[in-house]
JSON list of C-alpha atoms in Angstrom, two decimals:
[
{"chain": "N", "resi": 1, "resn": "UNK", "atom": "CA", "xyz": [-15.31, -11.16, 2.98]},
{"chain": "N", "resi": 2, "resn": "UNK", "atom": "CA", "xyz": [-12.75, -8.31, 3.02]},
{"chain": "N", "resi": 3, "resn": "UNK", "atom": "CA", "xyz": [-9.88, -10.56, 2.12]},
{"chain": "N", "resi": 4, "resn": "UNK", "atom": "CA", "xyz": [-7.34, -10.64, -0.90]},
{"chain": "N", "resi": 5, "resn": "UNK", "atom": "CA", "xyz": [-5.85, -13.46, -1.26]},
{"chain": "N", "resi": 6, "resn": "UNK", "atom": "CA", "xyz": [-1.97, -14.38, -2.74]},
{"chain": "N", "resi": 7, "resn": "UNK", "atom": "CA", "xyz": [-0.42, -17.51, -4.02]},
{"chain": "N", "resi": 8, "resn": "UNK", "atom": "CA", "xyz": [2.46, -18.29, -3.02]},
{"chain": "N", "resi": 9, "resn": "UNK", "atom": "CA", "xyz": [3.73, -16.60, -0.29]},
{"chain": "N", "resi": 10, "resn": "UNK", "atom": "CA", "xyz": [7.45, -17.43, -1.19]},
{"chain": "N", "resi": 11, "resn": "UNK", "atom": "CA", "xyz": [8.91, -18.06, -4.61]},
{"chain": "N", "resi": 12, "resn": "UNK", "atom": "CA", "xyz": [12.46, -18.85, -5.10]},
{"chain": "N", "resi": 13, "resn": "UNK", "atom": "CA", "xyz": [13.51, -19.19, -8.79]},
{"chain": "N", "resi": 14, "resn": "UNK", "atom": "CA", "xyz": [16.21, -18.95, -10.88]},
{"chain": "N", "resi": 15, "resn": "UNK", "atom": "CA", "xyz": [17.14, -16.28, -13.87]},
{"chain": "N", "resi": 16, "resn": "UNK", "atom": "CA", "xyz": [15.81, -18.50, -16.44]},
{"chain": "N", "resi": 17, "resn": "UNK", "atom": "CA", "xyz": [12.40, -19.98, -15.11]},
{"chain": "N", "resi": 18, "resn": "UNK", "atom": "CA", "xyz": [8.73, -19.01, -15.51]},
{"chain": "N", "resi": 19, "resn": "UNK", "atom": "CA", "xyz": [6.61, -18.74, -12.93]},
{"chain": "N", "resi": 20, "resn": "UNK", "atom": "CA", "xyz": [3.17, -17.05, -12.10]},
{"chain": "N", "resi": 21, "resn": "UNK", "atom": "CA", "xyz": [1.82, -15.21, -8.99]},
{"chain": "N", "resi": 22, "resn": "UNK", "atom": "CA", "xyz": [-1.69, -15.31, -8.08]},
{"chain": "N", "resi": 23, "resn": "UNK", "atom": "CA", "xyz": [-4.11, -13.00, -6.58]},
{"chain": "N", "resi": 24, "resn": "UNK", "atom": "CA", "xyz": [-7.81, -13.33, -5.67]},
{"chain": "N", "resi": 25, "resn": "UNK", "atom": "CA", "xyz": [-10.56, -11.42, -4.41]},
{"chain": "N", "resi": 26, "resn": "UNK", "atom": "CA", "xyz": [-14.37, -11.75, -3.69]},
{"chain": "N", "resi": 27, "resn": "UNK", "atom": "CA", "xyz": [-15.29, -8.50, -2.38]},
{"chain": "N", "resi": 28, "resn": "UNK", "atom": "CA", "xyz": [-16.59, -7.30, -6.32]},
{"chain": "N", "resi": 29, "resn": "UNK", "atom": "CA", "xyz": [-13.91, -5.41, -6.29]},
{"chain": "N", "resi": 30, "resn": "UNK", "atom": "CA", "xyz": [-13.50, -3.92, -10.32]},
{"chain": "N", "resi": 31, "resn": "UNK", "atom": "CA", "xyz": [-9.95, -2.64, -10.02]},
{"chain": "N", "resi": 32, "resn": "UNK", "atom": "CA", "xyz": [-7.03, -4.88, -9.03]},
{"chain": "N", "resi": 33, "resn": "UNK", "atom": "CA", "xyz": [-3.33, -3.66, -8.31]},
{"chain": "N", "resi": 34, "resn": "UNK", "atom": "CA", "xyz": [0.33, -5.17, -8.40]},
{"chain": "N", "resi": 35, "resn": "UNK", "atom": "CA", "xyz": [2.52, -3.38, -6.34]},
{"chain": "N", "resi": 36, "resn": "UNK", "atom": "CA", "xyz": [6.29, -3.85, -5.53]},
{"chain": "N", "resi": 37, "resn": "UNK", "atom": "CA", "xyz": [7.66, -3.42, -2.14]},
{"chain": "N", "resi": 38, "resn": "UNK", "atom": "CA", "xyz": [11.53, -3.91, -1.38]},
{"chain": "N", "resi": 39, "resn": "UNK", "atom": "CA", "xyz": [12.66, -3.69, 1.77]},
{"chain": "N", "resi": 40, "resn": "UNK", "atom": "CA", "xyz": [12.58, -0.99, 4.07]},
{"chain": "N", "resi": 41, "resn": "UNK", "atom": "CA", "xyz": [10.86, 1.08, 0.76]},
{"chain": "N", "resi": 42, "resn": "UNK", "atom": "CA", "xyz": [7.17, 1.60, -0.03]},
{"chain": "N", "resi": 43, "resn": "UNK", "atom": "CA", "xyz": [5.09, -0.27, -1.92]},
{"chain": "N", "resi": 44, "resn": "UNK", "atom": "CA", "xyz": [5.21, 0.71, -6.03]},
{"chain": "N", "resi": 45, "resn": "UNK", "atom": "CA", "xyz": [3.09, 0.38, -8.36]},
{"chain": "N", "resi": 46, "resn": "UNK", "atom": "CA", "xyz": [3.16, -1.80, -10.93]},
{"chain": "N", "resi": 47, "resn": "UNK", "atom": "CA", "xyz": [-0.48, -2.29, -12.80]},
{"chain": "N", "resi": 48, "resn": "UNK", "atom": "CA", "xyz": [-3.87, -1.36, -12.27]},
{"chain": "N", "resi": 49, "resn": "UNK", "atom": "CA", "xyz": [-6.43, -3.26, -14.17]},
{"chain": "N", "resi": 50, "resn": "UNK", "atom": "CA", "xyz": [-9.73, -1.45, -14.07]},
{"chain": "N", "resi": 51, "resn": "UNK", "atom": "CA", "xyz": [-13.13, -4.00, -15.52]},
{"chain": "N", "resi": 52, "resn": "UNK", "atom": "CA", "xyz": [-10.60, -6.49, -16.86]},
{"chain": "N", "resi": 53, "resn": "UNK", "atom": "CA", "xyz": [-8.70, -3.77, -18.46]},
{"chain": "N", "resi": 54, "resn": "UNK", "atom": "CA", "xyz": [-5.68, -3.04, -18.35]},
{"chain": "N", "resi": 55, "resn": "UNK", "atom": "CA", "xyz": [-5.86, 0.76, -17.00]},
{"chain": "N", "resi": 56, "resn": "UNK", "atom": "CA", "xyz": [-1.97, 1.81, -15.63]},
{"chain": "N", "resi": 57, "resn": "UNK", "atom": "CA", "xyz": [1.46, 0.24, -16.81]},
{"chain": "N", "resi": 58, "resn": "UNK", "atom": "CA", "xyz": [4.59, 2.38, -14.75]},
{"chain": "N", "resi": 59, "resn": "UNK", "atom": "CA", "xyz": [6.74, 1.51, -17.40]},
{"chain": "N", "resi": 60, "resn": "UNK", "atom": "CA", "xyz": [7.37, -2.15, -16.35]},
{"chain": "N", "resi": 61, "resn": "UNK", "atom": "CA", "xyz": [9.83, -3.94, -17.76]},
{"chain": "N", "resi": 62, "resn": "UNK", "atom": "CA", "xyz": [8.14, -6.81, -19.84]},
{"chain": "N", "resi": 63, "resn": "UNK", "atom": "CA", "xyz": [9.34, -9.53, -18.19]},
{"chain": "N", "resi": 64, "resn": "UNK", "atom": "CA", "xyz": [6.68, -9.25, -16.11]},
{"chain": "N", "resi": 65, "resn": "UNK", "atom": "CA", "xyz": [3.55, -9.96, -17.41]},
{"chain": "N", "resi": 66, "resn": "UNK", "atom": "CA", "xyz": [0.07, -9.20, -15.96]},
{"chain": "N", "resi": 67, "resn": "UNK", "atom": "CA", "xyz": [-3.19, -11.16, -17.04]},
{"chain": "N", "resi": 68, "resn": "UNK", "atom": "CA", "xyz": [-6.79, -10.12, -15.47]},
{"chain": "N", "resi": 69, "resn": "UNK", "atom": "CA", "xyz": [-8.83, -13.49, -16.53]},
{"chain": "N", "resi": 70, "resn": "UNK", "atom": "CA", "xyz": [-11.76, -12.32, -14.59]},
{"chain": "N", "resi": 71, "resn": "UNK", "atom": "CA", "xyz": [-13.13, -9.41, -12.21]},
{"chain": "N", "resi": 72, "resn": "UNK", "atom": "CA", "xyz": [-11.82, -11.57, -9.04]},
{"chain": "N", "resi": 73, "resn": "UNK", "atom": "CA", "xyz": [-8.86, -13.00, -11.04]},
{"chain": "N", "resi": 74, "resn": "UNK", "atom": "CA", "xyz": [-5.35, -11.32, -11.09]},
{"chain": "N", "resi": 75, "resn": "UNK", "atom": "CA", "xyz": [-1.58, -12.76, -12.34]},
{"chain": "N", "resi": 76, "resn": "UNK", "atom": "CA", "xyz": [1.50, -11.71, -12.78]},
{"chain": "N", "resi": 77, "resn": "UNK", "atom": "CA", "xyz": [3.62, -14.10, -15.29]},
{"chain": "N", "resi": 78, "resn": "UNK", "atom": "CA", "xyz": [7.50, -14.07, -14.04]},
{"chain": "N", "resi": 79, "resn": "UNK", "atom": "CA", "xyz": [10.04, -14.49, -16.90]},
{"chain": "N", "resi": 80, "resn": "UNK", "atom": "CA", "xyz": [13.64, -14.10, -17.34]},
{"chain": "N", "resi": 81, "resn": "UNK", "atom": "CA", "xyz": [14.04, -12.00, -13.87]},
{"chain": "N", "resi": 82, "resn": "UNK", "atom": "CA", "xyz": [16.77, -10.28, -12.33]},
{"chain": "N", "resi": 83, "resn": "UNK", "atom": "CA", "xyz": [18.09, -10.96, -9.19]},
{"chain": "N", "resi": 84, "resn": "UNK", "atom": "CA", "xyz": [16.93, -6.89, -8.64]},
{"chain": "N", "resi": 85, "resn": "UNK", "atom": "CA", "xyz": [13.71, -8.02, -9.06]},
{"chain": "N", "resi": 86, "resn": "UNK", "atom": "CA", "xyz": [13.44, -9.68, -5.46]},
{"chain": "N", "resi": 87, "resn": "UNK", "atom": "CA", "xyz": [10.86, -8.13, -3.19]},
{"chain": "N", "resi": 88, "resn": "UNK", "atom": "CA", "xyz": [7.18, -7.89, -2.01]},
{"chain": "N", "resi": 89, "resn": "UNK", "atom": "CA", "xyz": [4.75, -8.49, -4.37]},
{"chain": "N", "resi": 90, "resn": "UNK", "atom": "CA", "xyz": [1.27, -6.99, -3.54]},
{"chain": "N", "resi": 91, "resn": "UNK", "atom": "CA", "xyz": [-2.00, -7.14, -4.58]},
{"chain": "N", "resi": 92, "resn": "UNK", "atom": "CA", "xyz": [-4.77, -4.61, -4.11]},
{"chain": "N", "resi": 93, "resn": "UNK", "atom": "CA", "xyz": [-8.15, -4.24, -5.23]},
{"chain": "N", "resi": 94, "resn": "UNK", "atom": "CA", "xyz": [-10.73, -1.55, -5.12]},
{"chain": "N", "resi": 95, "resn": "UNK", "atom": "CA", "xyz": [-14.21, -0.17, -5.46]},
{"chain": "N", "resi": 96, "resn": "UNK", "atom": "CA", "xyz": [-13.68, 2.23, -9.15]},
{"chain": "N", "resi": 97, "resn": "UNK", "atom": "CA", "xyz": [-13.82, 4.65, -9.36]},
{"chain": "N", "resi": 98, "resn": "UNK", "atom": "CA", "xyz": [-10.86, 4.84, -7.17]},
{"chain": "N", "resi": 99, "resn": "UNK", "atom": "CA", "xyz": [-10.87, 7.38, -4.44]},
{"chain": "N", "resi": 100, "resn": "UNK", "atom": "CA", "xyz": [-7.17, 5.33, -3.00]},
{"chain": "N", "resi": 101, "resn": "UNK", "atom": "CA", "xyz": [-9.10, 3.32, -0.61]},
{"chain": "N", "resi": 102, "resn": "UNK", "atom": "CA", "xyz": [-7.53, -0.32, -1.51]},
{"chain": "N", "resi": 103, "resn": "UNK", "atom": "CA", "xyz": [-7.49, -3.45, 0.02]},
{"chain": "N", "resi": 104, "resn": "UNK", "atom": "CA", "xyz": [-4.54, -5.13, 0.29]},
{"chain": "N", "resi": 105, "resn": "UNK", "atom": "CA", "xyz": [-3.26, -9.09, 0.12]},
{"chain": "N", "resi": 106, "resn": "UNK", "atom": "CA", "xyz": [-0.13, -10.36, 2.31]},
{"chain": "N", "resi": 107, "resn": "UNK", "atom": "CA", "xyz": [2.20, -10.30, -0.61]},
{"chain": "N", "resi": 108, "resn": "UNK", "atom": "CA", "xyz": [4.44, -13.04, -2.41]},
{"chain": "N", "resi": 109, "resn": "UNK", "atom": "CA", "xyz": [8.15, -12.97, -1.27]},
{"chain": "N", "resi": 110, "resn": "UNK", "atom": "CA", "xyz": [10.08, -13.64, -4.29]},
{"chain": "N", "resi": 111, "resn": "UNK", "atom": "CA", "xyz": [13.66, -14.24, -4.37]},
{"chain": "N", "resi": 112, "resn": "UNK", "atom": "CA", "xyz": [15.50, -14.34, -8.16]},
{"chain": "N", "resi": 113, "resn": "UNK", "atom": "CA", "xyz": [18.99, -17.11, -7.66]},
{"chain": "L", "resi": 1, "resn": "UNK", "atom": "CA", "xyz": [5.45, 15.72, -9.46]},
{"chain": "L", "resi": 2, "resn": "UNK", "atom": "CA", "xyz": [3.28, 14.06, -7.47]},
{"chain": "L", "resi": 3, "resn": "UNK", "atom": "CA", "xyz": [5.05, 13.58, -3.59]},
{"chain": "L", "resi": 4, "resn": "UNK", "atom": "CA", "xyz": [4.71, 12.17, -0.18]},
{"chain": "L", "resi": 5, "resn": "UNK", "atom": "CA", "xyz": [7.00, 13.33, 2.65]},
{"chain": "L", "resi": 6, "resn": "UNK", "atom": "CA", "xyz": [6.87, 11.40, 6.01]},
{"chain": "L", "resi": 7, "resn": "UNK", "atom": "CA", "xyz": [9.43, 13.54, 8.41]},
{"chain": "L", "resi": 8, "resn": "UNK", "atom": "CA", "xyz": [10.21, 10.67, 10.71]},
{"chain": "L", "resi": 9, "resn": "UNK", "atom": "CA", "xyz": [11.51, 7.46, 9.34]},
{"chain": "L", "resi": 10, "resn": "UNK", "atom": "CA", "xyz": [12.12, 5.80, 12.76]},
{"chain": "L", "resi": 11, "resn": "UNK", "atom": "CA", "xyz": [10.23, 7.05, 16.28]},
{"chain": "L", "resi": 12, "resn": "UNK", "atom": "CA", "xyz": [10.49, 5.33, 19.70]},
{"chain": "L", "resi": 13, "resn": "UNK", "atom": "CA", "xyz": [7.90, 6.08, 22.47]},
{"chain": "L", "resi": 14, "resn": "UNK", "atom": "CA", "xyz": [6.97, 4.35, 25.84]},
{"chain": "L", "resi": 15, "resn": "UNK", "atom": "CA", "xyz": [3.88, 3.36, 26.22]},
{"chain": "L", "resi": 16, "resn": "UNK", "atom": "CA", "xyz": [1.08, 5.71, 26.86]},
{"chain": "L", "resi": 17, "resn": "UNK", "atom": "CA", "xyz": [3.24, 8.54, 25.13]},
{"chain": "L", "resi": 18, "resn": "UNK", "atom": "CA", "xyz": [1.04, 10.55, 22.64]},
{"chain": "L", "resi": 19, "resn": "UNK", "atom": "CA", "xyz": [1.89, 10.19, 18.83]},
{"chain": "L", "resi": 20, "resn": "UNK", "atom": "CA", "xyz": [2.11, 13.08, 15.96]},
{"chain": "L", "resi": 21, "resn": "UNK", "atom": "CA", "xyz": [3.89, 11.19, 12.42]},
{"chain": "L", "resi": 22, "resn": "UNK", "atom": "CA", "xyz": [3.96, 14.14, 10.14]},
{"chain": "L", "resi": 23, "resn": "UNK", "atom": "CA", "xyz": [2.86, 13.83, 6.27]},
{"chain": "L", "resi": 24, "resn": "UNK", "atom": "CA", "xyz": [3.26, 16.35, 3.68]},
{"chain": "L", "resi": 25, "resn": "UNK", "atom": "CA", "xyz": [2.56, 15.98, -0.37]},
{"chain": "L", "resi": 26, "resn": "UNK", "atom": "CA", "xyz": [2.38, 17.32, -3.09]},
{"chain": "L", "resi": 27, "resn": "UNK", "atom": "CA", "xyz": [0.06, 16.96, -5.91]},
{"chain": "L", "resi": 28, "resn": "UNK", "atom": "CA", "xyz": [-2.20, 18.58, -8.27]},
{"chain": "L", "resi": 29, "resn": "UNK", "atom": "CA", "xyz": [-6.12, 19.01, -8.18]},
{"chain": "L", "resi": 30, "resn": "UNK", "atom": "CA", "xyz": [-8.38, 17.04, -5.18]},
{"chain": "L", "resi": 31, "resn": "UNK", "atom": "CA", "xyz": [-6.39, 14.43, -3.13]},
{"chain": "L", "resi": 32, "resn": "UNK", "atom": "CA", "xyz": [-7.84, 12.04, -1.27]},
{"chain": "L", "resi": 33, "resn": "UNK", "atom": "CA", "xyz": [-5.14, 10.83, 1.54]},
{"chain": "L", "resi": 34, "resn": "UNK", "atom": "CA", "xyz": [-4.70, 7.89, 3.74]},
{"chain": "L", "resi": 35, "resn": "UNK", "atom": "CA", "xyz": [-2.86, 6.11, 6.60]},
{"chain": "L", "resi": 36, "resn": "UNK", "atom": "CA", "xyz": [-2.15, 2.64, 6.11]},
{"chain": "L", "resi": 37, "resn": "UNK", "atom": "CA", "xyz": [-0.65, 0.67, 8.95]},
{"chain": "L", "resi": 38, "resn": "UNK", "atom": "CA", "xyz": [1.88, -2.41, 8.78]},
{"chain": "L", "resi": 39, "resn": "UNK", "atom": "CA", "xyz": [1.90, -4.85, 11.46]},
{"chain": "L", "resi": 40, "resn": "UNK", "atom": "CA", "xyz": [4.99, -6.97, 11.93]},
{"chain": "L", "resi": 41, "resn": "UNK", "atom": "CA", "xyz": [4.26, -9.81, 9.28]},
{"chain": "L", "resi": 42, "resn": "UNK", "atom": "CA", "xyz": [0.64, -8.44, 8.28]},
{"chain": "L", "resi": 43, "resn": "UNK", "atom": "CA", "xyz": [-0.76, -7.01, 5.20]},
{"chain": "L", "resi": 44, "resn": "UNK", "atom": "CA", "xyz": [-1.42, -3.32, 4.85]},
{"chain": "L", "resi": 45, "resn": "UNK", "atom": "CA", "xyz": [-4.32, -2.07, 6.38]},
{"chain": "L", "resi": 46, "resn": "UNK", "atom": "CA", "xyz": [-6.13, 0.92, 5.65]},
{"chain": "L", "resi": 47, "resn": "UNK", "atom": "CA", "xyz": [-6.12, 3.15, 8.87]},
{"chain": "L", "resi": 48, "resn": "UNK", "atom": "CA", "xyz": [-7.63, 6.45, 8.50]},
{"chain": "L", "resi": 49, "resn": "UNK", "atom": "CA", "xyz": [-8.96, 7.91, 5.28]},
{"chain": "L", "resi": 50, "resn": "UNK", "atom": "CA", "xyz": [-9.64, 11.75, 3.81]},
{"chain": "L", "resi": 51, "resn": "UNK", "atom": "CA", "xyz": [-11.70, 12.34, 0.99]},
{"chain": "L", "resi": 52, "resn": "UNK", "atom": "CA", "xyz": [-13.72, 15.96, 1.53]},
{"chain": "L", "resi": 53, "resn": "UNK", "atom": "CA", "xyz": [-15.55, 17.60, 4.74]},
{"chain": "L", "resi": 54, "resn": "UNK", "atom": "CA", "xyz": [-14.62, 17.50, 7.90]},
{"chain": "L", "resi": 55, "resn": "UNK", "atom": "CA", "xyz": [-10.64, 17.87, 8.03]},
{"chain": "L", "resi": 56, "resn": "UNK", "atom": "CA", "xyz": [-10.19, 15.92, 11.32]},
{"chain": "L", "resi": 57, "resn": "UNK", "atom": "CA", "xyz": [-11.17, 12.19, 10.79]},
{"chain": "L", "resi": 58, "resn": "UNK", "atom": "CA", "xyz": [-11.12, 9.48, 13.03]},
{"chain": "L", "resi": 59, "resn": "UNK", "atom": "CA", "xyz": [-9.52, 5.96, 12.09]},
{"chain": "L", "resi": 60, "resn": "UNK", "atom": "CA", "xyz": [-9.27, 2.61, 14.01]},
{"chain": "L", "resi": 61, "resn": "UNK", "atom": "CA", "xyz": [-7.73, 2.09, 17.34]},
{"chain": "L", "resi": 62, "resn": "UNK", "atom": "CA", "xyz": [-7.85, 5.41, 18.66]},
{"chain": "L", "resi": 63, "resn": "UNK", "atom": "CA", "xyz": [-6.32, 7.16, 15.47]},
{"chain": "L", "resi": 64, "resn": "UNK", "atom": "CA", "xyz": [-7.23, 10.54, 14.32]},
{"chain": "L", "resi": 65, "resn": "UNK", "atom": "CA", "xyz": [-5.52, 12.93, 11.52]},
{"chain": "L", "resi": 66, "resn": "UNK", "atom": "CA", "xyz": [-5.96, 16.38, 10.26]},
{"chain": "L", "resi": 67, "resn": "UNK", "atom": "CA", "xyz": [-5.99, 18.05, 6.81]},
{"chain": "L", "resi": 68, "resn": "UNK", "atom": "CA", "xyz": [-4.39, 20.93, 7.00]},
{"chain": "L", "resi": 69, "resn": "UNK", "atom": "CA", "xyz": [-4.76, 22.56, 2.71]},
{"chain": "L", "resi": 70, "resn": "UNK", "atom": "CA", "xyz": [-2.62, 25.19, 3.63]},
{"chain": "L", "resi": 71, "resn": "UNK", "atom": "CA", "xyz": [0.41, 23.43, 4.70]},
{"chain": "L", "resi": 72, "resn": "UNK", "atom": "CA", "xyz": [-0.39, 20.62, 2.33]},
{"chain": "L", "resi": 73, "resn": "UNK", "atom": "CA", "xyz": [-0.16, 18.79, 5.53]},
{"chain": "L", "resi": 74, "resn": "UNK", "atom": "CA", "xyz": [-1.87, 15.29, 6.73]},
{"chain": "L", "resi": 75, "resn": "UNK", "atom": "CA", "xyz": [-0.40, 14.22, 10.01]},
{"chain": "L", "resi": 76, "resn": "UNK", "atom": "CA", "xyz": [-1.30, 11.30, 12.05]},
{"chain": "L", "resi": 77, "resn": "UNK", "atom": "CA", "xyz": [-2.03, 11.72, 15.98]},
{"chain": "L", "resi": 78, "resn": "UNK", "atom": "CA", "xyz": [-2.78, 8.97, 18.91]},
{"chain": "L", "resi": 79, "resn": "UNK", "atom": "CA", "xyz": [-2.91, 10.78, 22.23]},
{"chain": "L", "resi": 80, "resn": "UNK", "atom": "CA", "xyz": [-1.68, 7.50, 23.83]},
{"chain": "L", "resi": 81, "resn": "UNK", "atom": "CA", "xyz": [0.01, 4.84, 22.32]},
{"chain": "L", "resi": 82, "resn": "UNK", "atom": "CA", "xyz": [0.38, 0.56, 23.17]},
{"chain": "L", "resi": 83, "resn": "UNK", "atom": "CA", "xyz": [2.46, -1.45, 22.84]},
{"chain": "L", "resi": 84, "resn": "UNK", "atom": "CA", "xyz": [0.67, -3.03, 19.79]},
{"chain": "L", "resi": 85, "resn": "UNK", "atom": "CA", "xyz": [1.00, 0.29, 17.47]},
{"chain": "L", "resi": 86, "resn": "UNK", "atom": "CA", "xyz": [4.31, -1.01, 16.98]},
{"chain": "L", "resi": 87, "resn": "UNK", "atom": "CA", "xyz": [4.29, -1.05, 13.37]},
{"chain": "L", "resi": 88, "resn": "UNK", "atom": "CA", "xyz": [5.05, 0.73, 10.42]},
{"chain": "L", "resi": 89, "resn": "UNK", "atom": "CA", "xyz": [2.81, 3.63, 9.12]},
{"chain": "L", "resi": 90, "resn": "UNK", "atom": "CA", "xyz": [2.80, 5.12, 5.62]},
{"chain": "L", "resi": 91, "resn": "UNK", "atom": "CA", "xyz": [1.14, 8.20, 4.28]},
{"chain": "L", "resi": 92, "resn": "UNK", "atom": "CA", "xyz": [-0.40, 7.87, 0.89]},
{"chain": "L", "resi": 93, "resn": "UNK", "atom": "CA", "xyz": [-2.06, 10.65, -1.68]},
{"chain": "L", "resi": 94, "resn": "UNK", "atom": "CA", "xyz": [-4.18, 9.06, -4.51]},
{"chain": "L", "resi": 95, "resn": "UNK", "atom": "CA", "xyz": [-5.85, 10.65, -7.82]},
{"chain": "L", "resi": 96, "resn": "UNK", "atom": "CA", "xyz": [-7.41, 8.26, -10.32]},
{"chain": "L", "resi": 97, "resn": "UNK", "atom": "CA", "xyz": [-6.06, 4.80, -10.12]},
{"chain": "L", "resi": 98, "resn": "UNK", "atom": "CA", "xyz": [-2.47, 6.43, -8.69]},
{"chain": "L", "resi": 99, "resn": "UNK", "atom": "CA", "xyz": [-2.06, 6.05, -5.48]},
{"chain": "L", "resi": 100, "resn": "UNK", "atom": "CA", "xyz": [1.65, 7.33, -4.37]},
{"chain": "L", "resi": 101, "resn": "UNK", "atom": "CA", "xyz": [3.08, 6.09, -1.00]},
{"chain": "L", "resi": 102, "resn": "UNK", "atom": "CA", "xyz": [5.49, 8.15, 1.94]},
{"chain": "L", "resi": 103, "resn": "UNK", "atom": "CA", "xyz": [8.38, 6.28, 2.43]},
{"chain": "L", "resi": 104, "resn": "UNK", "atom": "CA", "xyz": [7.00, 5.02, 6.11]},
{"chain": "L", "resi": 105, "resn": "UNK", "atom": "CA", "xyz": [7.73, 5.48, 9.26]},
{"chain": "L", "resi": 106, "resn": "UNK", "atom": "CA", "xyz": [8.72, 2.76, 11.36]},
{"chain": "L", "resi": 107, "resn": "UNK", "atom": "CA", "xyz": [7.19, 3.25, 15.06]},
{"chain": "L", "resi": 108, "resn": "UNK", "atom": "CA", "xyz": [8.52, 1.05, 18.59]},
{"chain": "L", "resi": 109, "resn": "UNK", "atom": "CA", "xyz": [6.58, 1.41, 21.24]},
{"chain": "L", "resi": 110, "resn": "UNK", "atom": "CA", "xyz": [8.54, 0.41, 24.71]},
{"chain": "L", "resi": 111, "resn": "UNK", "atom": "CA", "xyz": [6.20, -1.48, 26.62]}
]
């Protein structure tokens, strides 16, 4: 099983709500990405969790939230977002130590009203 | 800094038309660099990948592309292309967990 899998794969919410995105992997993967994509742009990254751990953080502003629960477990908590927050949200995960070779989910589309 | 430069942000071809998307970074100590493709509404998919050895490496569906150290160069060829590479193709350098994309280029092939 080489897939990574994302829930959902649209999100529409409003400026004040919470909401969570999931990803999920089975491939024993021990380093799982989030990654921002607008449109037309390349993917970004967000957070790297490396054994549960969190590993990279570019400086994200903290109303996003990651959680790692488990090796094949990854979340990103939503709260208090800006409409510039709407994009691709990807997931990745990857073999550590990392050589770049990642694995990537279909992405949630979220859109901030 | 750490950089990716992909030349050509939009190429059209006809089919069977052969295929060079250049790549150039920047980045300090060993790089490992990749290809990843972008269907229309599909996930990114690794295409090609260089880590050490041979500088020409072979990826799915016919692709191929060559380290050059010297021009800090990675380009992509296909010497014919389908209709189905229409999609869009990013370079990537990673070190560590940091992996830092090109800003893509977005190829139509004419059937």
């Amino acid at each position: 099983d080489t897939e990574v899998t994302q829930t959902p794969k649209h999100l529409v919410m409003g400026m004040t709500n919470k909401k969570s995105l999931k990803c999920e992997q089975h491939m024993g993967h021990r380093a799982m990405y989030w990654y921002k994509q607008k449109a037309k742009k390349p993917p970004e990254l967000m957070f790297v969790y490396s054994y549960e751990k969190l590993s990279i953080n570019e400086s994200v502003p903290s109303r996003f939230s990651p959680e790692c629960p488990n090796s094949s477990l990854l979340n990103l908590h939503l709260h208090a977002l800006q409409p510039e927050d709407s994009a691709l949200y990807l997931c990745a995960s990857s073999q550590p130590p990392n050589r770049g070779e990642q694995y990537f989910g279909p992405g949630t589309r979220l859109t901030v009203t | 800094a750490q950089s990716v430069s992909q030349h050509n942000h939009h190429v059209i071809l006809s089919e069977a038309a052969s295929l060079e998307l250049g790549c150039n970074y920047s980045y300090g100590g060993t790089v490992n660099l990749f290809w990843y493709v972008q269907y229309p509404g599909q996930h990114l998919q690794l295409l090609l990948k260089y880590f050490s050895g041979d500088p020409l490496v072979k990826g799915i569906k016919g692709f191929e592309a060559e380290f050059i150290k010297s021009k800090f160069s990675f380009n992509l060829r296909k010497p014919s292309v389908q209709w189905s590479d229409t999609a869009e193709y990013f370079c990537a350098v990673s070190g560590g967990f940091k992996t830092i994309f090109g800003a893509g280029t977005r190829l139509f092939v004419k059937a």
